[in-house]
Amino acid sequence: MKKRGQAAMEFLMTYGWAILAAIIVVGVLWYLIGNPANLVGNNFQISAPLVANAMALNTSDIQLEIRNGAAETITVTSIVVGSCSSSPDTAVSAGSLQAFSVNCSQNSGDRVNYDVTISYTTSGSSVTQQATGSVSGRVP
């Protein structure tokens, strides 16, 4: 009976040290690398017919580069990023790229995640349509 108790105790001690070592390794990696969410790069997505090409975050503004994926010219009437907005009233021909800047004050080092709404009209129509998406990243 005493030999089985000793075997059980050795089993628990061996696995206990292994689990403790694994926890220490995870802790050290977390300390050295930091929060894994901070390692994710900038991301910009928008719904059809617009295509997100590029974006840049600054402390004073957010720059978005959008491609018109529609088969006709559209006129971008407003862009809302989080609580910031812009009214460019800019025509974008079919298939072409256009850069937009939205004035938005942010702190350096902040991690941001904003909803984006782009309102536009197509040529020959007075109906305002919307494309929605998101912008996330770290402000340099």
XYZ file of N, CA, C and O in Angstrom:
560
model
N 0.822 -1.187 0.000
C 0.000 0.000 0.000
C 0.877 1.265 0.000
O 0.565 2.219 -0.669
N 1.970 1.233 0.785
C 2.822 2.418 0.865
C 3.526 2.693 -0.453
O 3.788 3.827 -0.782
N 3.814 1.685 -1.258
C 4.492 1.893 -2.534
C 3.561 2.577 -3.529
O 3.998 3.387 -4.332
N 2.262 2.263 -3.472
C 1.323 2.934 -4.372
C 1.172 4.413 -3.998
O 1.036 5.266 -4.852
N 1.180 4.716 -2.745
C 1.104 6.103 -2.296
C 2.325 6.895 -2.734
O 2.222 8.054 -3.147
N 3.481 6.259 -2.642
C 4.708 6.937 -3.080
C 4.681 7.158 -4.590
O 5.065 8.219 -5.071
N 4.194 6.198 -5.371
C 4.106 6.342 -6.828
C 3.143 7.469 -7.203
O 3.413 8.262 -8.107
N 2.037 7.544 -6.497
C 1.078 8.618 -6.773
C 1.687 9.977 -6.466
O 1.509 10.948 -7.216
N 2.408 10.058 -5.344
C 3.034 11.325 -4.988
C 4.102 11.724 -6.004
O 4.196 12.894 -6.398
N 4.903 10.796 -6.469
C 5.918 11.096 -7.481
C 5.266 11.536 -8.792
O 5.751 12.450 -9.454
N 4.168 10.895 -9.150
C 3.418 11.269 -10.356
C 2.944 12.719 -10.261
O 3.126 13.513 -11.183
N 2.310 13.070 -9.133
C 1.797 14.437 -8.946
C 2.929 15.456 -8.931
O 2.796 16.541 -9.492
N 4.043 15.133 -8.290
C 5.160 16.069 -8.236
C 5.767 16.300 -9.621
O 6.085 17.430 -9.994
N 5.915 15.231 -10.399
C 6.500 15.362 -11.735
C 5.632 16.246 -12.617
O 6.116 17.192 -13.249
N 4.335 15.955 -12.672
C 3.440 16.761 -13.498
C 3.234 18.156 -12.919
O 3.015 19.118 -13.654
N 3.299 18.290 -11.626
C 3.189 19.614 -11.002
C 4.322 20.523 -11.434
O 4.110 21.684 -11.779
N 5.562 19.992 -11.427
C 6.702 20.786 -11.882
C 6.589 21.114 -13.369
O 6.943 22.216 -13.789
N 6.091 20.191 -14.163
C 5.942 20.442 -15.602
C 4.919 21.552 -15.851
O 5.141 22.443 -16.685
N 3.811 21.501 -15.118
C 2.781 22.545 -15.280
C 3.316 23.891 -14.794
O 3.096 24.925 -15.433
N 4.023 23.893 -13.683
C 4.610 25.138 -13.178
C 5.606 25.719 -14.176
O 5.616 26.938 -14.427
N 6.429 24.877 -14.788
C 7.384 25.346 -15.794
C 6.662 25.933 -17.000
O 7.073 26.977 -17.542
N 5.575 25.300 -17.441
C 4.807 25.822 -18.577
C 4.202 27.180 -18.254
O 4.211 28.091 -19.087
N 3.701 27.352 -17.049
C 3.117 28.641 -16.652
C 4.198 29.722 -16.617
O 3.975 30.862 -17.054
N 5.375 29.388 -16.138
C 6.473 30.363 -16.099
C 6.884 30.763 -17.512
O 7.111 31.943 -17.791
N 6.961 29.796 -18.435
C 7.329 30.105 -19.825
C 6.297 31.033 -20.450
O 6.652 32.017 -21.114
N 5.019 30.760 -20.259
C 3.968 31.631 -20.809
C 4.074 33.029 -20.209
O 3.948 34.031 -20.918
N 4.326 33.120 -18.919
C 4.476 34.423 -18.274
C 5.652 35.212 -18.815
O 5.559 36.416 -19.044
N 6.782 34.542 -19.015
C 7.969 35.212 -19.557
C 7.700 35.689 -20.987
O 8.059 36.810 -21.355
N 7.073 34.845 -21.803
C 6.752 35.260 -23.172
C 5.800 36.453 -23.181
O 5.950 37.367 -23.980
N 4.827 36.447 -22.310
C 3.879 37.572 -22.226
C 4.631 38.845 -21.833
O 4.378 39.913 -22.371
N 5.555 38.731 -20.898
C 6.324 39.895 -20.454
C 7.232 40.418 -21.559
O 7.343 41.626 -21.771
N 7.904 39.517 -22.282
C 8.859 39.939 -23.307
C 8.165 40.444 -24.569
O 8.587 41.424 -25.168
N 7.131 39.779 -24.995
C 6.459 40.145 -26.245
C 5.365 41.176 -25.996
O 5.123 42.052 -26.794
N 4.714 41.084 -24.871
C 3.622 41.995 -24.571
C 2.294 41.384 -24.937
O 2.168 40.191 -25.197
N 1.301 42.208 -24.957
C -0.043 41.757 -25.279
C -0.117 41.368 -26.749
O 0.180 42.191 -27.612
N -0.540 40.144 -27.078
C -0.606 39.733 -28.481
C -1.515 40.620 -29.339
O -1.296 40.750 -30.530
N -2.500 41.258 -28.734
C -3.368 42.152 -29.501
C -2.593 43.340 -30.048
O -2.946 43.907 -31.079
N -1.505 43.714 -29.385
C -0.686 44.837 -29.859
C 0.156 44.464 -31.078
O 0.688 45.339 -31.747
N 0.324 43.183 -31.343
C 1.133 42.751 -32.468
C 0.353 42.753 -33.777
O 0.936 42.645 -34.842
N -0.967 42.853 -33.699
C -1.793 42.851 -34.897
C -1.625 44.185 -35.619
O -1.635 45.248 -35.003
N -1.463 44.153 -36.932
C -1.254 45.364 -37.715
C -2.541 46.130 -37.969
O -3.619 45.768 -37.505
N -2.414 47.196 -38.731
C -3.567 48.011 -39.092
C -4.468 47.255 -40.049
O -4.000 46.500 -40.896
N -5.770 47.478 -39.926
C -6.746 46.776 -40.740
C -7.814 47.768 -41.198
O -8.293 48.575 -40.400
N -8.190 47.686 -42.471
C -9.238 48.538 -43.035
C -10.089 47.681 -43.956
O -9.569 47.059 -44.866
N -11.388 47.646 -43.666
C -12.329 46.885 -44.485
C -13.520 47.764 -44.799
O -13.931 48.577 -43.983
N -14.088 47.560 -45.986
C -15.274 48.306 -46.408
C -16.118 47.395 -47.286
O -15.595 46.526 -47.968
N -17.422 47.610 -47.268
C -18.321 46.751 -48.038
C -18.378 47.184 -49.505
O -17.984 48.289 -49.860
N -18.871 46.281 -50.334
C -18.986 46.514 -51.774
C -19.948 47.663 -52.034
O -20.857 47.892 -51.247
N -19.802 48.411 -53.091
C -18.914 48.241 -54.223
C -17.541 48.888 -54.023
O -16.714 48.866 -54.910
N -17.291 49.440 -52.832
C -16.002 50.058 -52.571
C -15.008 48.997 -52.103
O -15.391 47.991 -51.514
N -13.728 49.241 -52.369
C -12.674 48.314 -51.978
C -11.645 49.091 -51.171
O -11.154 50.129 -51.613
N -11.315 48.565 -49.979
C -10.308 49.194 -49.135
C -8.927 48.875 -49.691
O -8.554 47.721 -49.816
N -8.177 49.900 -50.065
C -6.847 49.696 -50.629
C -5.754 49.908 -49.582
O -4.863 49.091 -49.445
N -5.815 51.006 -48.828
C -4.796 51.307 -47.822
C -5.364 52.280 -46.804
O -6.373 52.940 -47.056
N -4.688 52.352 -45.653
C -5.071 53.321 -44.628
C -3.864 53.672 -43.788
O -2.893 52.921 -43.739
N -3.920 54.851 -43.173
C -2.845 55.299 -42.288
C -3.474 56.057 -41.124
O -4.373 56.874 -41.324
N -2.988 55.761 -39.924
C -3.442 56.452 -38.721
C -2.379 57.449 -38.294
O -1.188 57.145 -38.313
N -2.805 58.649 -37.928
C -1.925 59.681 -37.392
C -2.581 60.263 -36.155
O -3.745 59.981 -35.877
N -1.868 61.089 -35.433
C -2.460 61.718 -34.256
C -3.482 62.788 -34.626
O -4.330 63.130 -33.818
N -3.430 63.293 -35.853
C -4.346 64.370 -36.251
C -5.401 63.948 -37.267
O -6.405 64.627 -37.411
N -5.170 62.834 -37.996
C -6.156 62.426 -38.994
C -6.045 60.939 -39.317
O -5.124 60.261 -38.880
N -7.027 60.465 -40.074
C -7.048 59.098 -40.587
C -7.134 59.201 -42.101
O -8.018 59.874 -42.635
N -6.200 58.573 -42.789
C -6.176 58.615 -44.247
C -6.653 57.269 -44.788
O -6.155 56.223 -44.378
N -7.617 57.324 -45.697
C -8.182 56.127 -46.303
C -8.003 56.195 -47.808
O -8.269 57.235 -48.416
N -7.573 55.114 -48.413
C -7.471 55.034 -49.864
C -8.480 53.981 -50.324
O -8.408 52.827 -49.910
N -9.398 54.411 -51.186
C -10.522 53.580 -51.581
C -10.554 53.426 -53.088
O -10.338 54.395 -53.827
N -10.833 52.221 -53.535
C -11.018 51.949 -54.959
C -12.508 51.802 -55.234
O -13.221 51.135 -54.494
N -12.956 52.427 -56.321
C -14.352 52.304 -56.746
C -14.496 51.001 -57.525
O -14.008 50.885 -58.643
N -15.155 50.021 -56.944
C -15.367 48.739 -57.597
C -16.656 48.692 -58.401
O -16.968 47.660 -59.009
N -17.405 49.780 -58.419
C -18.649 49.829 -59.182
C -18.337 50.036 -60.663
O -17.244 50.421 -61.042
N -19.319 49.784 -61.478
C -19.142 49.919 -62.927
C -19.412 51.337 -63.410
O -19.403 51.590 -64.615
N -19.663 52.250 -62.486
C -19.955 53.638 -62.858
C -19.305 54.592 -61.873
O -18.843 54.187 -60.808
N -19.264 55.851 -62.238
C -18.687 56.873 -61.376
C -19.577 57.097 -60.164
O -20.800 57.157 -60.287
N -18.952 57.213 -58.993
C -19.690 57.539 -57.779
C -19.161 58.853 -57.228
O -18.030 59.249 -57.509
N -19.990 59.541 -56.450
C -19.584 60.763 -55.782
C -19.674 60.531 -54.281
O -20.769 60.304 -53.755
N -18.531 60.548 -53.610
C -18.495 60.352 -52.160
C -18.938 61.653 -51.507
O -18.309 62.693 -51.677
N -20.043 61.590 -50.753
C -20.603 62.793 -50.145
C -20.191 62.966 -48.687
O -20.070 64.092 -48.218
N -19.994 61.857 -47.969
C -19.535 61.979 -46.580
C -18.831 60.701 -46.136
O -19.122 59.612 -46.617
N -17.897 60.880 -45.203
C -17.176 59.770 -44.595
C -17.236 59.984 -43.086
O -16.850 61.038 -42.591
N -17.712 58.965 -42.369
C -17.773 59.014 -40.912
C -16.903 57.886 -40.375
O -17.118 56.725 -40.697
N -15.902 58.256 -39.577
C -15.005 57.289 -38.944
C -15.121 57.497 -37.443
O -14.625 58.491 -36.916
N -15.793 56.566 -36.756
C -16.037 56.734 -35.323
C -16.889 57.968 -35.101
O -17.985 58.094 -35.641
N -16.390 58.929 -34.318
C -17.117 60.177 -34.076
C -16.625 61.312 -34.968
O -17.079 62.444 -34.846
N -15.698 61.030 -35.874
C -15.130 62.044 -36.764
C -15.778 61.928 -38.140
O -16.173 60.846 -38.559
N -15.859 63.051 -38.841
C -16.493 63.017 -40.164
C -15.830 63.988 -41.125
O -15.126 64.902 -40.725
N -16.118 63.737 -42.401
C -15.601 64.576 -43.472
C -16.643 64.596 -44.585
O -17.355 63.616 -44.789
N -16.736 65.697 -45.303
C -17.663 65.826 -46.428
C -16.889 66.202 -47.683
O -16.877 67.369 -48.100
N -16.254 65.230 -48.330
C -15.361 65.564 -49.448
C -16.073 65.946 -50.740
O -15.553 66.730 -51.518
N -17.278 65.401 -51.013
C -18.010 65.654 -52.256
C -17.080 65.476 -53.468
O -16.921 66.372 -54.290
N -16.463 64.275 -53.560
C -15.463 63.970 -54.581
C -15.965 62.861 -55.493
O -16.452 61.837 -55.025
N -15.830 63.070 -56.811
C -16.214 62.051 -57.789
C -15.065 61.058 -57.965
O -13.905 61.451 -58.070
N -15.416 59.755 -57.979
C -14.428 58.693 -58.163
C -14.906 57.850 -59.344
O -15.964 57.229 -59.283
N -14.123 57.842 -60.419
C -14.538 57.086 -61.607
C -14.380 55.586 -61.369
O -13.665 55.150 -60.474
N -15.043 54.802 -62.192
C -15.062 53.346 -62.047
C -13.654 52.770 -62.104
O -12.872 53.090 -63.003
N -13.303 51.955 -61.103
C -12.010 51.287 -61.077
C -10.846 52.116 -60.587
O -9.744 51.604 -60.464
N -11.052 53.383 -60.292
C -9.923 54.228 -59.899
C -9.789 54.329 -58.380
O -10.712 54.053 -57.633
N -8.593 54.748 -57.944
C -8.294 54.945 -56.532
C -8.462 56.402 -56.148
O -8.175 57.299 -56.954
N -8.907 56.623 -54.921
C -9.018 57.985 -54.405
C -8.648 57.971 -52.928
O -9.112 57.111 -52.181
N -7.814 58.912 -52.505
C -7.421 59.025 -51.100
C -8.292 60.076 -50.417
O -8.586 61.123 -50.999
N -8.696 59.773 -49.194
C -9.496 60.689 -48.390
C -8.841 60.846 -47.030
O -8.222 59.924 -46.521
N -8.992 62.022 -46.449
C -8.458 62.301 -45.128
C -9.586 62.776 -44.229
O -10.357 63.661 -44.608
N -9.679 62.166 -43.054
C -10.700 62.544 -42.075
C -9.984 63.077 -40.845
O -9.195 62.365 -40.224
N -10.221 64.350 -40.507
C -9.594 64.944 -39.326
C -10.146 64.279 -38.077
O -11.354 64.266 -37.850
N -9.236 63.716 -37.290
C -9.646 62.999 -36.086
C -8.470 62.998 -35.114
O -7.408 62.452 -35.426
N -8.647 63.604 -33.963
C -7.566 63.707 -32.980
C -7.477 62.418 -32.158
O -8.474 61.944 -31.621
N -6.256 61.852 -32.089
C -6.009 60.616 -31.349
C -4.688 60.743 -30.627
O -3.832 61.526 -31.020
N -4.503 59.954 -29.607
C -3.247 59.969 -28.851
C -2.273 58.965 -29.437
O -2.663 57.873 -29.843
N -1.011 59.331 -29.468
C 0.021 58.437 -29.958
C 0.106 57.207 -29.065
O 0.086 57.315 -27.843
N 0.179 56.023 -29.683
C 0.271 54.768 -28.948
C -1.063 54.117 -28.658
O -1.101 52.982 -28.199
N -2.162 54.838 -28.902
C -3.490 54.264 -28.652
C -3.824 53.189 -29.672
O -3.450 53.283 -30.835
N -4.561 52.205 -29.250
C -5.098 51.171 -30.138
C -6.540 51.582 -30.431
O -7.329 51.783 -29.512
N -6.877 51.759 -31.719
C -8.202 52.251 -32.094
C -8.959 51.200 -32.892
O -8.372 50.353 -33.564
N -10.277 51.271 -32.791
C -11.168 50.402 -33.542
C -12.425 51.214 -33.839
O -13.247 51.421 -32.951
N -12.549 51.693 -35.074
C -13.654 52.568 -35.449
C -14.528 51.907 -36.508
O -14.040 51.156 -37.347
N -15.818 52.229 -36.461
C -16.721 51.874 -37.554
C -16.629 52.961 -38.607
O -16.488 54.141 -38.287
N -16.709 52.566 -39.881
C -16.612 53.504 -40.999
C -17.906 53.453 -41.793
O -18.408 52.363 -42.099
N -18.443 54.603 -42.134
C -19.608 54.698 -43.014
C -19.291 55.702 -44.107
O -18.977 56.860 -43.826
N -19.348 55.244 -45.345
C -19.103 56.113 -46.495
C -20.411 56.254 -47.256
O -20.983 55.264 -47.710
N -20.887 57.487 -47.383
C -22.110 57.774 -48.134
C -21.727 58.252 -49.518
O -20.800 59.049 -49.671
N -22.448 57.765 -50.528
C -22.123 58.117 -51.905
C -23.377 58.062 -52.765
O -24.389 57.463 -52.394
N -23.292 58.738 -53.910
C -24.342 58.662 -54.922
C -23.712 58.194 -56.224
O -22.541 58.450 -56.487
N -24.494 57.483 -57.020
C -23.997 57.042 -58.323
C -24.385 58.079 -59.363
O -25.294 58.885 -59.155
N -23.688 58.068 -60.487
C -23.984 59.042 -61.532
C -25.396 58.798 -62.071
O -25.789 57.674 -62.312
N -26.133 59.857 -62.215
C -27.495 59.770 -62.731
C -28.529 59.430 -61.680
O -29.676 59.168 -62.001
N -28.151 59.421 -60.404
C -29.082 59.078 -59.337
C -28.934 60.082 -58.205
O -27.858 60.593 -57.945
N -30.039 60.359 -57.533
C -29.990 61.270 -56.391
C -30.134 60.509 -55.072
O -30.132 61.117 -54.008
N -30.236 59.182 -55.143
C -30.382 58.366 -53.943
C -29.004 58.170 -53.290
O -28.053 57.750 -53.941
N -28.911 58.482 -52.010
C -27.657 58.313 -51.279
C -27.561 56.877 -50.775
O -28.469 56.380 -50.120
N -26.455 56.234 -51.102
C -26.206 54.863 -50.661
C -25.061 54.869 -49.666
O -24.310 55.850 -49.585
N -24.921 53.770 -48.915
C -23.867 53.707 -47.907
C -23.078 52.408 -48.009
O -23.636 51.365 -48.325
N -21.796 52.516 -47.732
C -20.919 51.360 -47.591
C -20.359 51.439 -46.181
O -19.934 52.501 -45.730
N -20.384 50.327 -45.465
C -19.911 50.310 -44.088
C -18.695 49.403 -43.942
O -18.477 48.515 -44.761
N -17.928 49.648 -42.902
C -16.749 48.833 -42.663
C -16.124 49.196 -41.328
O -16.795 49.734 -40.441
N -14.830 48.914 -41.204
C -14.139 49.183 -39.953
C -12.675 49.540 -40.199
O -12.102 49.160 -41.216
N -12.122 50.274 -39.252
C -10.708 50.643 -39.243
C -10.175 50.297 -37.861
O -10.785 50.644 -36.855
N -9.051 49.584 -37.823
C -8.437 49.297 -36.526
C -6.924 49.323 -36.684
O -6.398 49.062 -37.757
N -6.254 49.663 -35.601
C -4.800 49.710 -35.629
C -4.243 50.503 -34.458
O -4.976 50.933 -33.576
N -2.933 50.702 -34.495
C -2.238 51.451 -33.445
C -1.761 52.774 -34.030
O -1.179 52.812 -35.098
N -2.040 53.839 -33.300
C -1.611 55.173 -33.716
C -0.125 55.318 -33.395
O 0.282 55.123 -32.249
N 0.705 55.627 -34.419
C 2.154 55.736 -34.175
C 2.511 56.973 -33.351
O 1.803 57.902 -33.257
